[in-house]
PDB file of C-alpha atoms in Angstrom:
ATOM      1  CA  MET A1044       0.000   0.000   0.000  1.00 46.00           C
ATOM      2  CA  LYS A1045       2.837   2.392   0.859  1.00 48.00           C
ATOM      3  CA  ARG A1046       4.310   1.905  -2.659  1.00 50.00           C
ATOM      4  CA  PHE A1047       1.049   2.945  -4.292  1.00 47.00           C
ATOM      5  CA  LEU A1048       0.814   6.017  -2.086  1.00 45.00           C
ATOM      6  CA  THR A1049       4.376   6.998  -3.040  1.00 49.00           C
ATOM      7  CA  ALA A1050       3.680   6.634  -6.767  1.00 48.00           C
ATOM      8  CA  GLY A1051       0.436   8.570  -6.343  1.00 46.00           C
ATOM      9  CA  ALA A1052       2.214  11.346  -4.466  1.00 42.00           C
ATOM     10  CA  VAL A1053       4.877  11.620  -7.187  1.00 45.00           C
ATOM     11  CA  LEU A1054       2.211  11.708  -9.892  1.00 44.00           C
ATOM     12  CA  LEU A1055       0.177  14.299  -8.010  1.00 41.00           C
ATOM     13  CA  ALA A1056       3.282  16.436  -7.486  1.00 42.00           C
ATOM     14  CA  ALA A1057       4.224  16.219 -11.172  1.00 42.00           C
ATOM     15  CA  THR A1058       0.690  17.136 -12.207  1.00 41.00           C
ATOM     16  CA  THR A1059       0.436  19.976  -9.700  1.00 38.00           C
ATOM     17  CA  LEU A1060       3.788  21.451 -10.699  1.00 41.00           C
ATOM     18  CA  THR A1061       2.950  21.541 -14.396  1.00 43.00           C
ATOM     19  CA  GLY A1062      -0.755  22.457 -14.138  1.00 45.00           C
ATOM     20  CA  CYS A1063      -3.595  21.702 -16.551  1.00 45.00           C
ATOM     21  CA  SER A1064      -5.153  24.465 -18.566  1.00 43.00           C
ATOM     22  CA  GLY A1065      -6.748  25.053 -21.942  1.00 40.00           C
ATOM     23  CA  GLY A1066      -4.933  26.257 -25.045  1.00 49.00           C
ATOM     24  CA  GLY A1067      -2.314  24.926 -27.450  1.00 79.00           C
ATOM     25  CA  VAL A1068       0.176  22.135 -26.922  1.00 89.00           C
ATOM     26  CA  SER A1069       3.678  22.784 -28.279  1.00 90.00           C
ATOM     27  CA  ALA A1070       6.631  20.436 -28.758  1.00 92.00           C
ATOM     28  CA  ASP A1071       8.766  22.495 -26.360  1.00 91.00           C
ATOM     29  CA  GLY A1072       6.109  22.632 -23.629  1.00 91.00           C
ATOM     30  CA  LEU A1073       5.340  18.934 -23.899  1.00 93.00           C
ATOM     31  CA  GLY A1074       9.055  18.120 -23.939  1.00 93.00           C
ATOM     32  CA  ARG A1075       9.603  20.037 -20.707  1.00 92.00           C
ATOM     33  CA  ALA A1076       6.626  18.362 -18.997  1.00 93.00           C
ATOM     34  CA  VAL A1077       7.411  14.809 -20.123  1.00 95.00           C
ATOM     35  CA  GLY A1078      11.159  15.273 -19.550  1.00 94.00           C
ATOM     36  CA  THR A1079      10.658  16.536 -15.984  1.00 93.00           C
ATOM     37  CA  ALA A1080       8.219  13.737 -15.115  1.00 94.00           C
ATOM     38  CA  TYR A1081      10.505  11.130 -16.690  1.00 94.00           C
ATOM     39  CA  GLN A1082      13.551  12.375 -14.748  1.00 93.00           C
ATOM     40  CA  ARG A1083      11.712  12.191 -11.443  1.00 93.00           C
ATOM     41  CA  LEU A1084      10.091   8.834 -12.112  1.00 94.00           C
ATOM     42  CA  TYR A1085      13.392   7.342 -13.304  1.00 92.00           C
ATOM     43  CA  VAL A1086      14.853   8.085  -9.851  1.00 92.00           C
ATOM     44  CA  VAL A1087      11.815   6.484  -8.163  1.00 93.00           C
ATOM     45  CA  GLN A1088      12.173   3.393 -10.359  1.00 93.00           C
ATOM     46  CA  GLN A1089      15.875   3.027  -9.638  1.00 91.00           C
ATOM     47  CA  HIS A1090      15.331   3.374  -5.873  1.00 92.00           C
ATOM     48  CA  ASP A1091      12.577   0.741  -6.066  1.00 93.00           C
ATOM     49  CA  LEU A1092      15.118  -1.560  -7.735  1.00 91.00           C
ATOM     50  CA  GLY A1093      17.555  -1.057  -4.848  1.00 92.00           C
ATOM     51  CA  ARG A1094      19.918   1.422  -6.489  1.00 88.00           C
ATOM     52  CA  THR A1095      20.499   4.117  -3.890  1.00 84.00           C
ATOM     53  CA  GLU A1096      22.989   6.389  -5.646  1.00 84.00           C
ATOM     54  CA  VAL A1097      21.078   7.490  -8.714  1.00 85.00           C
ATOM     55  CA  THR A1098      21.740  10.507 -10.896  1.00 81.00           C
ATOM     56  CA  PRO A1099      18.644  11.577 -12.809  1.00 83.00           C
ATOM     57  CA  PRO A1100      18.956  11.835 -16.581  1.00 83.00           C
ATOM     58  CA  ASP A1101      19.924  15.390 -17.507  1.00 75.00           C
ATOM     59  CA  ARG A1102      18.374  15.593 -20.926  1.00 70.00           C
ATOM     60  CA  ALA A1103      14.929  16.974 -21.675  1.00 80.00           C
ATOM     61  CA  ALA A1104      12.490  15.137 -23.906  1.00 93.00           C
ATOM     62  CA  THR A1105      12.298  15.926 -27.595  1.00 94.00           C
ATOM     63  CA  CYS A1106       8.715  15.606 -28.816  1.00 95.00           C
ATOM     64  CA  THR A1107       7.196  15.394 -32.285  1.00 94.00           C
ATOM     65  CA  ARG A1108       3.542  15.194 -33.147  1.00 93.00           C
ATOM     66  CA  ASN A1109       2.300  12.331 -35.293  1.00 88.00           C
ATOM     67  CA  GLY A1110       1.146  14.331 -38.270  1.00 79.00           C
ATOM     68  CA  SER A1111       2.158  17.950 -38.338  1.00 77.00           C
ATOM     69  CA  GLY A1112       2.029  21.065 -36.208  1.00 79.00           C
ATOM     70  CA  SER A1113       1.058  21.266 -32.582  1.00 84.00           C
ATOM     71  CA  GLY A1114      -1.992  20.560 -30.460  1.00 87.00           C
ATOM     72  CA  SER A1115      -3.608  17.566 -28.846  1.00 90.00           C
ATOM     73  CA  GLY A1116      -3.356  14.070 -30.257  1.00 93.00           C
ATOM     74  CA  SER A1117      -0.620  11.472 -30.650  1.00 95.00           C
ATOM     75  CA  TRP A1118       2.984  12.470 -30.009  1.00 96.00           C
ATOM     76  CA  VAL A1119       6.291  10.661 -29.583  1.00 96.00           C
ATOM     77  CA  CYS A1120       8.680  11.996 -26.947  1.00 96.00           C
ATOM     78  CA  THR A1121      12.271  10.772 -26.848  1.00 96.00           C
ATOM     79  CA  VAL A1122      14.362  10.835 -23.662  1.00 94.00           C
ATOM     80  CA  HIS A1123      17.638   9.129 -22.768  1.00 90.00           C
ATOM     81  CA  PHE A1124      17.597   6.063 -20.523  1.00 86.00           C
ATOM     82  CA  PRO A1125      20.839   5.738 -18.530  1.00 85.00           C
ATOM     83  CA  TYR A1126      21.857   2.148 -17.849  1.00 81.00           C
ATOM     84  CA  PRO A1127      23.697   1.376 -14.588  1.00 76.00           C
ATOM     85  CA  ASP A1128      27.000   1.096 -16.511  1.00 82.00           C
ATOM     86  CA  GLY A1129      26.598   4.714 -17.674  1.00 80.00           C
ATOM     87  CA  HIS A1130      25.676   4.336 -21.343  1.00 85.00           C
ATOM     88  CA  LEU A1131      22.615   6.202 -22.633  1.00 86.00           C
ATOM     89  CA  VAL A1132      19.988   4.776 -24.932  1.00 86.00           C
ATOM     90  CA  PRO A1133      17.354   6.903 -26.697  1.00 91.00           C
ATOM     91  CA  LEU A1134      13.934   5.877 -25.433  1.00 91.00           C
ATOM     92  CA  SER A1135      10.675   6.875 -27.100  1.00 95.00           C
ATOM     93  CA  PHE A1136       7.419   7.184 -25.208  1.00 96.00           C
ATOM     94  CA  ASP A1137       4.084   7.200 -27.043  1.00 96.00           C
ATOM     95  CA  VAL A1138       2.225  10.199 -25.645  1.00 97.00           C
ATOM     96  CA  GLU A1139      -1.495  10.880 -25.999  1.00 97.00           C
ATOM     97  CA  VAL A1140      -2.294  14.526 -25.276  1.00 96.00           C
ATOM     98  CA  GLN A1141      -5.795  15.787 -24.470  1.00 93.00           C
ATOM     99  CA  PRO A1142      -6.925  19.288 -25.571  1.00 89.00           C
ATOM    100  CA  ILE A1143      -6.621  20.523 -21.958  1.00 87.00           C
ATOM    101  CA  GLY A1144      -2.905  19.642 -21.939  1.00 89.00           C
ATOM    102  CA  CYS A1145      -3.034  16.494 -19.847  1.00 94.00           C
ATOM    103  CA  TYR A1146      -1.221  13.481 -21.251  1.00 97.00           C
ATOM    104  CA  THR A1147      -0.472   9.792 -20.813  1.00 97.00           C
ATOM    105  CA  ALA A1148       3.027   8.593 -21.738  1.00 97.00           C
ATOM    106  CA  THR A1149       3.635   4.892 -22.348  1.00 97.00           C
ATOM    107  CA  GLY A1150       7.168   3.500 -22.530  1.00 93.00           C
ATOM    108  CA  PRO A1151       8.446   0.404 -24.329  1.00 92.00           C
ATOM    109  CA  PRO A1152       8.500  -2.504 -21.845  1.00 92.00           C
ATOM    110  CA  ALA A1153      11.676  -3.914 -23.464  1.00 89.00           C
ATOM    111  CA  VAL A1154      13.607  -0.953 -22.011  1.00 86.00           C
ATOM    112  CA  VAL A1155      11.584   0.415 -19.064  1.00 88.00           C
ATOM    113  CA  GLY A1156      10.331  -2.973 -17.866  1.00 89.00           C
ATOM    114  CA  GLN A1157       6.897  -4.457 -17.350  1.00 94.00           C
ATOM    115  CA  LEU A1158       4.062  -2.989 -15.252  1.00 95.00           C
ATOM    116  CA  THR A1159       5.485  -4.669 -12.161  1.00 95.00           C
ATOM    117  CA  LEU A1160       9.155  -5.236 -11.359  1.00 93.00           C
ATOM    118  CA  ALA A1161      10.863  -7.553  -8.886  1.00 92.00           C
ATOM    119  CA  SER A1162      12.039  -5.687  -5.811  1.00 89.00           C
ATOM    120  CA  PRO A1163      15.318  -6.496  -4.035  1.00 91.00           C
ATOM    121  CA  ALA A1164      13.262  -7.742  -1.064  1.00 89.00           C
ATOM    122  CA  GLY A1165      11.712 -10.453  -3.230  1.00 90.00           C
ATOM    123  CA  GLY A1166       8.328  -8.839  -3.763  1.00 91.00           C
ATOM    124  CA  SER A1167       7.118  -6.732  -6.641  1.00 93.00           C
ATOM    125  CA  VAL A1168       6.701  -2.991  -7.161  1.00 93.00           C
ATOM    126  CA  THR A1169       4.725  -0.994  -9.678  1.00 95.00           C
ATOM    127  CA  ASN A1170       6.996   0.330 -12.419  1.00 95.00           C
ATOM    128  CA  PRO A1171       6.525   4.136 -12.560  1.00 96.00           C
ATOM    129  CA  LEU A1172       8.045   4.320 -16.076  1.00 95.00           C
ATOM    130  CA  PHE A1173       5.712   1.759 -17.643  1.00 95.00           C
ATOM    131  CA  ALA A1174       3.122   4.520 -18.132  1.00 96.00           C
ATOM    132  CA  PHE A1175       2.624   7.880 -16.453  1.00 97.00           C
ATOM    133  CA  ASP A1176       0.215  10.804 -16.604  1.00 96.00           C
ATOM    134  CA  GLY A1177       0.826  14.507 -16.269  1.00 95.00           C
ATOM    135  CA  CYS A1178      -0.272  17.900 -17.466  1.00 91.00           C
ATOM    136  CA  LEU A1179       1.439  20.927 -18.943  1.00 87.00           C
ATOM    137  CA  ALA A1180       0.686  24.614 -19.029  1.00 76.00           C
ATOM    138  CA  THR A1181      -0.839  25.326 -22.442  1.00 67.00           C
ATOM    139  CA  GLY A1182      -1.610  29.017 -22.348  1.00 64.00           C
TER     140      GLY A1182
END
């Protein structure tokens, strides 16, 4: 139960910090929102896996809309996933953006892992990078 409360608190904090409002969705704005959420959730994931000294990825997301222009709809946002040995791999999240600026980002399980991951204690934890929601300022 504590794990779910922690993930919920992180998600609520990410949503509160970026805010939901009406207006347009731009590649830069979405990149900042997804990049910030990804950086924070990466640290949560690594701690859940027992890695205590974790440096968050320092690169923002680069987002492109499927189709052209800006606005709500289907986007792809690319971040960099740092492996424990230090090498970086580009990682693309499929992102569905609503007209109000709230989004759901879904990562590829082959890189971010499945919905649940094995914890060092022998149990399982919810993978915060499998899919996450957030909002961005769209004014």
